[in-house]
XYZ file of C-alpha atoms in Angstrom:
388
model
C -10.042 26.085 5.466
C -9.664 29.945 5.445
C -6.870 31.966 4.905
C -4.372 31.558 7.498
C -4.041 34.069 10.541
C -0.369 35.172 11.594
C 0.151 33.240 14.582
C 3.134 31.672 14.954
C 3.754 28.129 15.044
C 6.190 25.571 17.069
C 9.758 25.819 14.873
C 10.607 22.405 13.245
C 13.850 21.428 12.115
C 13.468 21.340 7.992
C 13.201 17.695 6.942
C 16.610 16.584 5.434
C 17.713 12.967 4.467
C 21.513 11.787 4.845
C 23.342 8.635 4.590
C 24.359 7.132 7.680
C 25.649 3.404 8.532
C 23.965 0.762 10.191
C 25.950 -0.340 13.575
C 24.073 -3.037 14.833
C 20.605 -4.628 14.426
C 19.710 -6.497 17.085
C 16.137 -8.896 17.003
C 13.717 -7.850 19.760
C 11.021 -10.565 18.778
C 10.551 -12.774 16.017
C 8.912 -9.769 14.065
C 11.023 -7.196 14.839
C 14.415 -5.890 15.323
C 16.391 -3.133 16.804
C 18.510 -0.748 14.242
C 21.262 1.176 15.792
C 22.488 3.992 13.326
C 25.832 5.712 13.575
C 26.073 9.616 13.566
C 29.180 11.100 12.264
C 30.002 14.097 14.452
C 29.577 16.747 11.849
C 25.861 15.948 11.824
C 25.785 14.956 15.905
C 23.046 18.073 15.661
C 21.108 17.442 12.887
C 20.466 14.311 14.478
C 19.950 15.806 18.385
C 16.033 14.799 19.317
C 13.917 15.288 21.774
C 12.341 11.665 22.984
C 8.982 10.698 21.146
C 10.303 11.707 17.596
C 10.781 9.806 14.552
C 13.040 9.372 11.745
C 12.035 8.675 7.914
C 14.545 5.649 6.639
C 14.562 5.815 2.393
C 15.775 2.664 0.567
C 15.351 1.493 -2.852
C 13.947 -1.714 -2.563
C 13.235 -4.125 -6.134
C 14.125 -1.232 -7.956
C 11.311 0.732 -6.069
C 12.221 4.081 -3.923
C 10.430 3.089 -0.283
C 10.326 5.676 2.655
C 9.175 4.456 6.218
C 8.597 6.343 9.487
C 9.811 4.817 12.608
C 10.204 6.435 16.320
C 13.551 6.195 17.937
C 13.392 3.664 20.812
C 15.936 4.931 23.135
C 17.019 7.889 25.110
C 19.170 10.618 23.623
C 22.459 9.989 23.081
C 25.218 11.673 20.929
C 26.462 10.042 17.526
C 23.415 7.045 17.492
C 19.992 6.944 16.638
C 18.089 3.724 16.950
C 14.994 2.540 15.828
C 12.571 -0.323 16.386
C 11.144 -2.215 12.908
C 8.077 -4.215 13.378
C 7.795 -6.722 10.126
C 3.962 -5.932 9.069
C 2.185 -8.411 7.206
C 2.552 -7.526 2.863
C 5.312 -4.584 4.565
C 7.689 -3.612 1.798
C 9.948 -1.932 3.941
C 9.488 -3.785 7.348
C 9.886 -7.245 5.472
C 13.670 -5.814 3.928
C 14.421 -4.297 6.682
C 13.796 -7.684 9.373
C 15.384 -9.779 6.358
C 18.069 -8.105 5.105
C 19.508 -5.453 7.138
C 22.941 -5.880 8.100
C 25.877 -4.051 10.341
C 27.746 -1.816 7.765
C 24.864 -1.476 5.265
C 24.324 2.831 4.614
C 20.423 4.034 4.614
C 19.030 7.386 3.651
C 18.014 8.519 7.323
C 15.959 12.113 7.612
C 16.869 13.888 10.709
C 14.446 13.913 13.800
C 11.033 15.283 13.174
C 7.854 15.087 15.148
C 5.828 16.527 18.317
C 4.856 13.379 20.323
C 6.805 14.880 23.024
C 6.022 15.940 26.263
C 5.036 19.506 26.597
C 5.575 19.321 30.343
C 8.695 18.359 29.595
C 9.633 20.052 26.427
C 13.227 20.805 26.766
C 16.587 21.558 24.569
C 17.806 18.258 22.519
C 19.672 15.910 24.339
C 19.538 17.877 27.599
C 19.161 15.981 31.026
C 19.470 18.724 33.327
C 16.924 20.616 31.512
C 14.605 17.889 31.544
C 15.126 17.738 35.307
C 14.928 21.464 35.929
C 11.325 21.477 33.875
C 10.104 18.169 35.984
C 11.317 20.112 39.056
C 8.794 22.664 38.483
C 5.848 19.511 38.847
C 4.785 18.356 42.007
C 5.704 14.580 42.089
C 4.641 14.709 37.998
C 3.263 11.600 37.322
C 2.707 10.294 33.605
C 1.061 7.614 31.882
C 1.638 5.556 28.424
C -1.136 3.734 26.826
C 0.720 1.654 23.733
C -0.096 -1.473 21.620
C 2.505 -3.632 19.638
C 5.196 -1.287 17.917
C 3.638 1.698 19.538
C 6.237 0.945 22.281
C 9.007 2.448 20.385
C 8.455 5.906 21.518
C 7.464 5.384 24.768
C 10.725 3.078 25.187
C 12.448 6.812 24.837
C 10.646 9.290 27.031
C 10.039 7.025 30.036
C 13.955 6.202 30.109
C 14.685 9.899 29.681
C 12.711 11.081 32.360
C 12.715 8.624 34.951
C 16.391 9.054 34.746
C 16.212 12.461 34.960
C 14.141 13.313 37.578
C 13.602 11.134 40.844
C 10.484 12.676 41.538
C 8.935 11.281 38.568
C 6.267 8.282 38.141
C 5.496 6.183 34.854
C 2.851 4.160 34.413
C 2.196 1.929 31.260
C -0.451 -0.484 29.897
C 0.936 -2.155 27.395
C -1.160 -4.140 24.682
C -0.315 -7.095 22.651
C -1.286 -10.172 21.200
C 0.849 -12.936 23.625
C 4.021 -12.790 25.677
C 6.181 -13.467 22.736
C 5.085 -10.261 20.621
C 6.399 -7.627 23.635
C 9.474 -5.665 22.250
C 11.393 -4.315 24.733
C 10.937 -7.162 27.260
C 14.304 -6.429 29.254
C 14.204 -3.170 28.704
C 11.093 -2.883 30.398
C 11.687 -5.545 33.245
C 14.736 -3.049 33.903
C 12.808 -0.013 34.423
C 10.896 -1.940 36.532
C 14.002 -3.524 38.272
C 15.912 0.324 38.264
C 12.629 2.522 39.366
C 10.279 -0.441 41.619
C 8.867 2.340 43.177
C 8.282 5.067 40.250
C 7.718 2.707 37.243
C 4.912 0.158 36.489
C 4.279 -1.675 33.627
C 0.733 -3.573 32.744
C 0.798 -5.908 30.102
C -2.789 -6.454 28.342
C -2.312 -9.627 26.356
C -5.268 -10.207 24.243
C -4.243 -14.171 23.300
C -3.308 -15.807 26.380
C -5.186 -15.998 29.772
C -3.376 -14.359 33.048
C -4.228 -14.902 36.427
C -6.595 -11.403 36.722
C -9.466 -11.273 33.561
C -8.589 -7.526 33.266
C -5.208 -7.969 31.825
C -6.518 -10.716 29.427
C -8.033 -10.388 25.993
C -8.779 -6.845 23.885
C -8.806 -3.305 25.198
C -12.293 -2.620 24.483
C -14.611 0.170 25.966
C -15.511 -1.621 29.011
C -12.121 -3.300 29.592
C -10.597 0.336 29.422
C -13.083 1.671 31.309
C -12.162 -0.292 34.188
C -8.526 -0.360 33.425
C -8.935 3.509 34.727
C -11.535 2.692 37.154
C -8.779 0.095 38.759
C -5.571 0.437 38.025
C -4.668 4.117 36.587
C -5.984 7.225 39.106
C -7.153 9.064 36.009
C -7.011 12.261 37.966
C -4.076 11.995 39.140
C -2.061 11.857 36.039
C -0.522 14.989 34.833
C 0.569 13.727 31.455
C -0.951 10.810 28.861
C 1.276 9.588 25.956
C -1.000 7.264 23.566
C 0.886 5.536 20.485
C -0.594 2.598 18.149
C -3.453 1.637 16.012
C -6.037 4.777 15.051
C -8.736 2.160 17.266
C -7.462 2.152 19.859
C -5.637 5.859 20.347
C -9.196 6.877 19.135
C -10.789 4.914 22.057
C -8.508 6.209 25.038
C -8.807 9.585 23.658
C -12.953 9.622 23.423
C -12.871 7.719 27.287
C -10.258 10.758 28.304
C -12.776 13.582 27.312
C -15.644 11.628 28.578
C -13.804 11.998 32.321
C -13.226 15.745 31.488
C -9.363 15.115 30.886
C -8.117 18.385 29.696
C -6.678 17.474 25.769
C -3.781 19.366 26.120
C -2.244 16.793 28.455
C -2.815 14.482 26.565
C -0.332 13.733 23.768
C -0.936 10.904 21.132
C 0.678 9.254 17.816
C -0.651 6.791 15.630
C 1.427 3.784 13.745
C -1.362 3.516 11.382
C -4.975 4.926 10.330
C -6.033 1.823 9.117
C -7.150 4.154 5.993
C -4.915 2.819 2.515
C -2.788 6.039 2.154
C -1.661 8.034 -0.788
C 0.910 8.328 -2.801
C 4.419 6.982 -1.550
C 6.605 7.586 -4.550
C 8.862 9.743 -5.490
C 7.396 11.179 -8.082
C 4.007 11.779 -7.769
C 1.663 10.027 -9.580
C 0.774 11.392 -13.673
C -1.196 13.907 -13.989
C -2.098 15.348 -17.393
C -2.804 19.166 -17.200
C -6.275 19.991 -18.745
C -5.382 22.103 -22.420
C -8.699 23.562 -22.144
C -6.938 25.306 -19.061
C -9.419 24.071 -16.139
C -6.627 23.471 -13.900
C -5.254 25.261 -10.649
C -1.789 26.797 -9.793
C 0.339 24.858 -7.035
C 3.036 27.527 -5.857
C 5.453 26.254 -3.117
C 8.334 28.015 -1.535
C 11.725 25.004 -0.308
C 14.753 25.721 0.195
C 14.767 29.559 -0.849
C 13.417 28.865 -4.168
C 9.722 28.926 -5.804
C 8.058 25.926 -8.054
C 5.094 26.049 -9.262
C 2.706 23.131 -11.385
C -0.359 23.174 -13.029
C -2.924 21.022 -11.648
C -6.251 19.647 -13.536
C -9.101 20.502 -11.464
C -10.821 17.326 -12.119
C -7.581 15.299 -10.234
C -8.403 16.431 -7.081
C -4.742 16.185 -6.763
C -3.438 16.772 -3.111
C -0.356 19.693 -3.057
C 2.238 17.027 -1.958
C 2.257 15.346 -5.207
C 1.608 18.156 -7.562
C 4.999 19.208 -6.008
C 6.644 16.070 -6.712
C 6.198 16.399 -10.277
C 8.248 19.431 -10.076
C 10.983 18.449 -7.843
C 11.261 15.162 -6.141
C 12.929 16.983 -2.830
C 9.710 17.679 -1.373
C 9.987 16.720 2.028
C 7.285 13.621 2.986
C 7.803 10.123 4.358
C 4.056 8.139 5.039
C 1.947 10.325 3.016
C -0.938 9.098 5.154
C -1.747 12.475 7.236
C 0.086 10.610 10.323
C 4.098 11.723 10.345
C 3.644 15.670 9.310
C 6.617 15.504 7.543
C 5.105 17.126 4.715
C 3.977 20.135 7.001
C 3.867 23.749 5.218
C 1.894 26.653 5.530
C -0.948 28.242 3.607
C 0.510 31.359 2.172
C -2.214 32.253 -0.257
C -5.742 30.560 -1.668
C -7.688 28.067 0.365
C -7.494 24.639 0.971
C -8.930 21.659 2.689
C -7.114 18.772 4.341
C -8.477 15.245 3.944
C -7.145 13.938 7.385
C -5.283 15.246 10.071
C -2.846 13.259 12.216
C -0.351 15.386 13.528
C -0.937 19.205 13.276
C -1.825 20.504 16.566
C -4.730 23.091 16.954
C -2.390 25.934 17.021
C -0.506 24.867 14.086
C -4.068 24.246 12.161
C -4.789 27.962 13.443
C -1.492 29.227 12.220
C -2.444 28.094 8.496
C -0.284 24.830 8.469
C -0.871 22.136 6.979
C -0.070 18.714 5.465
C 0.436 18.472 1.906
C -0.112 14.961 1.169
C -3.820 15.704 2.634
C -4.535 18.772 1.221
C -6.464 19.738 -1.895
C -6.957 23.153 -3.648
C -10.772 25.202 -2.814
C -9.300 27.832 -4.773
C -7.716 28.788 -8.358
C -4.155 29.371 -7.109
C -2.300 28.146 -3.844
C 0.703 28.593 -2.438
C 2.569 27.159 0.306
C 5.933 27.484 1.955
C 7.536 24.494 3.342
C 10.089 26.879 4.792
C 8.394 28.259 7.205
């Protein structure tokens, strides 16, 4: 990667973790519940989101800091945030959480981040009307969800927000999983369905049980989704794609959307998990001894007003994020993986390279951002400012 040009990227609220209280946790399946946070109203707008974000949740678990990125499953509303936690098999954090989280417990939550959101409908936080006035502009906008398993979570929140908001609107969802019993969001969806009959459908791919029509029975492969779109989604007639679950199968909707010319910038995408072990999740950052024959490379970074800087041995191939962990352990991250972009700064001198990519957009790439915990040094000094 080059030195960064000037242009300016989307504004993002700074990553910032508080303590807030568990209301209620309510089971969705037998794998995963439902955790309603409460919002005190002096931080009502820190925690204002625009459906299809996430939150980080921090606990120390077994002596062990743990941070975890979940979506929020519901529509905006003042004072709560709620998020859905699917237990995942050896899962730290989704184990605790299914097991032991209670009413009245208090979590480290970071405020909203993320840009799974519709640009069509890109509005001001928490803002009906201006959801409806952008949807106005749309002739009979309709949009379509691909999801698998937890990948729901997100989706839950921008199909209730704008099917409510605007009654010209259509949804349209195919929604993978592994048997009847694994869907999260059951009611919630059967009242969509019950609310909007005519301007939300739901189709449930269950890859474990047998249905009446073959199509809607075993694993979205290429062929199945092929005729999925050939079928049962007009392809051309969708102004808007939101796909959210394993890399696989996000990877397989996207490649089958440019093979039918779909332009990518209606199509907006998140993934739960890259299937990829990823870095470094502590607080720390891992050891790293600098070289005393001074082969190593200076790490600058610019948070919160003030400059760190750390030495890094050239022969770590150490990644920024956790060469600026060693120095101060406020460095905003939560899966390390290249999937959140929590740990999003910008390239302010040097070069650099990223590993993966996730969630930077093509602007943001072109603007010089990038994501620490996947970036590694090309050139004796960086620097980066997480504040911009």
């Amino acid at each position: 990667m080059t030195t960064p040009t000037t242009t300016p990227a989307p504004a993002r609220k700074k990553a910032t973790f508080n303590t807030l209280t568990v209301s209620q946790v309510r089971k969705l399946t037998d794998d995963a519940v439902e955790v309603s946070f409460a919002v005190p109203p002096e931080l009502h707008d820190d925690y204002d989101y625009i459906p299809g974000q996430y939150v980080a949740l921090r606990a120390t678990i077994d002596g062990q800091e743990v941070r975890r990125s979940y979506s929020i499953c519901d529509a905006p509303v003042k004072g709560e945030v709620k998020v859905a936690i699917k237990r995942d098999r050896g899962g730290i954090f989704s184990t605790w959480a299914n097991e032991t989280l209670q009413p009245g417990m208090e979590l480290e939550v970071m405020n909203p981040q993320g840009a799974f959101t519709s640009k069509t409908h890109m509005t001001g936080l928490n803002d009906p009307e201006a959801i409806k006035e952008a949807v106005d502009k749309l002739d009979n906008p309709h949009l379509v969800a691909v999801a698998a398993g937890s990948g729901i979570t997100p989706i839950m929140a921008i199909a209730q927000t704008v099917l409510s908001s605007s009654p010209e609107t259509t949804f349209e969802l195919i929604f993978a999983n592994k048997g009847g019993g694994d869907v999260m969001f059951a009611e919630e969806i059967g009242d969509l369905k019950d609310r909007y009959p005519t301007r939300f459908a739901v189709h449930h791919v269950l890859s474990r049980e047998q249905r009446v029509n073959p199509l809607f029975s075993g694993r979205i492969d290429a062929e199945k989704l092929q005729k999925l779109l050939d079928n049962v989604v007009r392809t051309e007639k969708v102004d808007e794609w939101f796909l959210c679950g394993p890399f696989e199968l996000v990877q397989l909707v996207r490649d089958e959307l440019d093979a039918r010319e779909v332009e990518r910038d209606n199509v907006r995408y998140e993934l739960f998990t890259t299937g990829k072990p990823s870095g470094n999740q502590g607080q720390t950052g891992r050891p790293v001894d600098v070289d005393p024959e001074g082969d190593n490379v200076e790490i600058k970074f610019q948070l919160d007003g003030l400059s760190g800087s750390a030495q890094s041995p050239t022969s770590a191939n150490e990644s920024i994020l956790n060469a600026a962990l060693r120095v101060r352990s406020d460095v905003p991250f939560a899966c390390a993986g290249g999937v959140c972009g929590t740990c999003r700064a910008k390239v302010t001198e040097g070069e650099v390279e990223m590993d993966e990519n996730y969630a930077l957009e093509p602007d943001e790439i072109a603007a010089g951002y990038i994501l620490t915990c996947q970036a590694r040094p090309l050139t004796d000094s960086v620097s980066v400012d997480y504040d911009a």
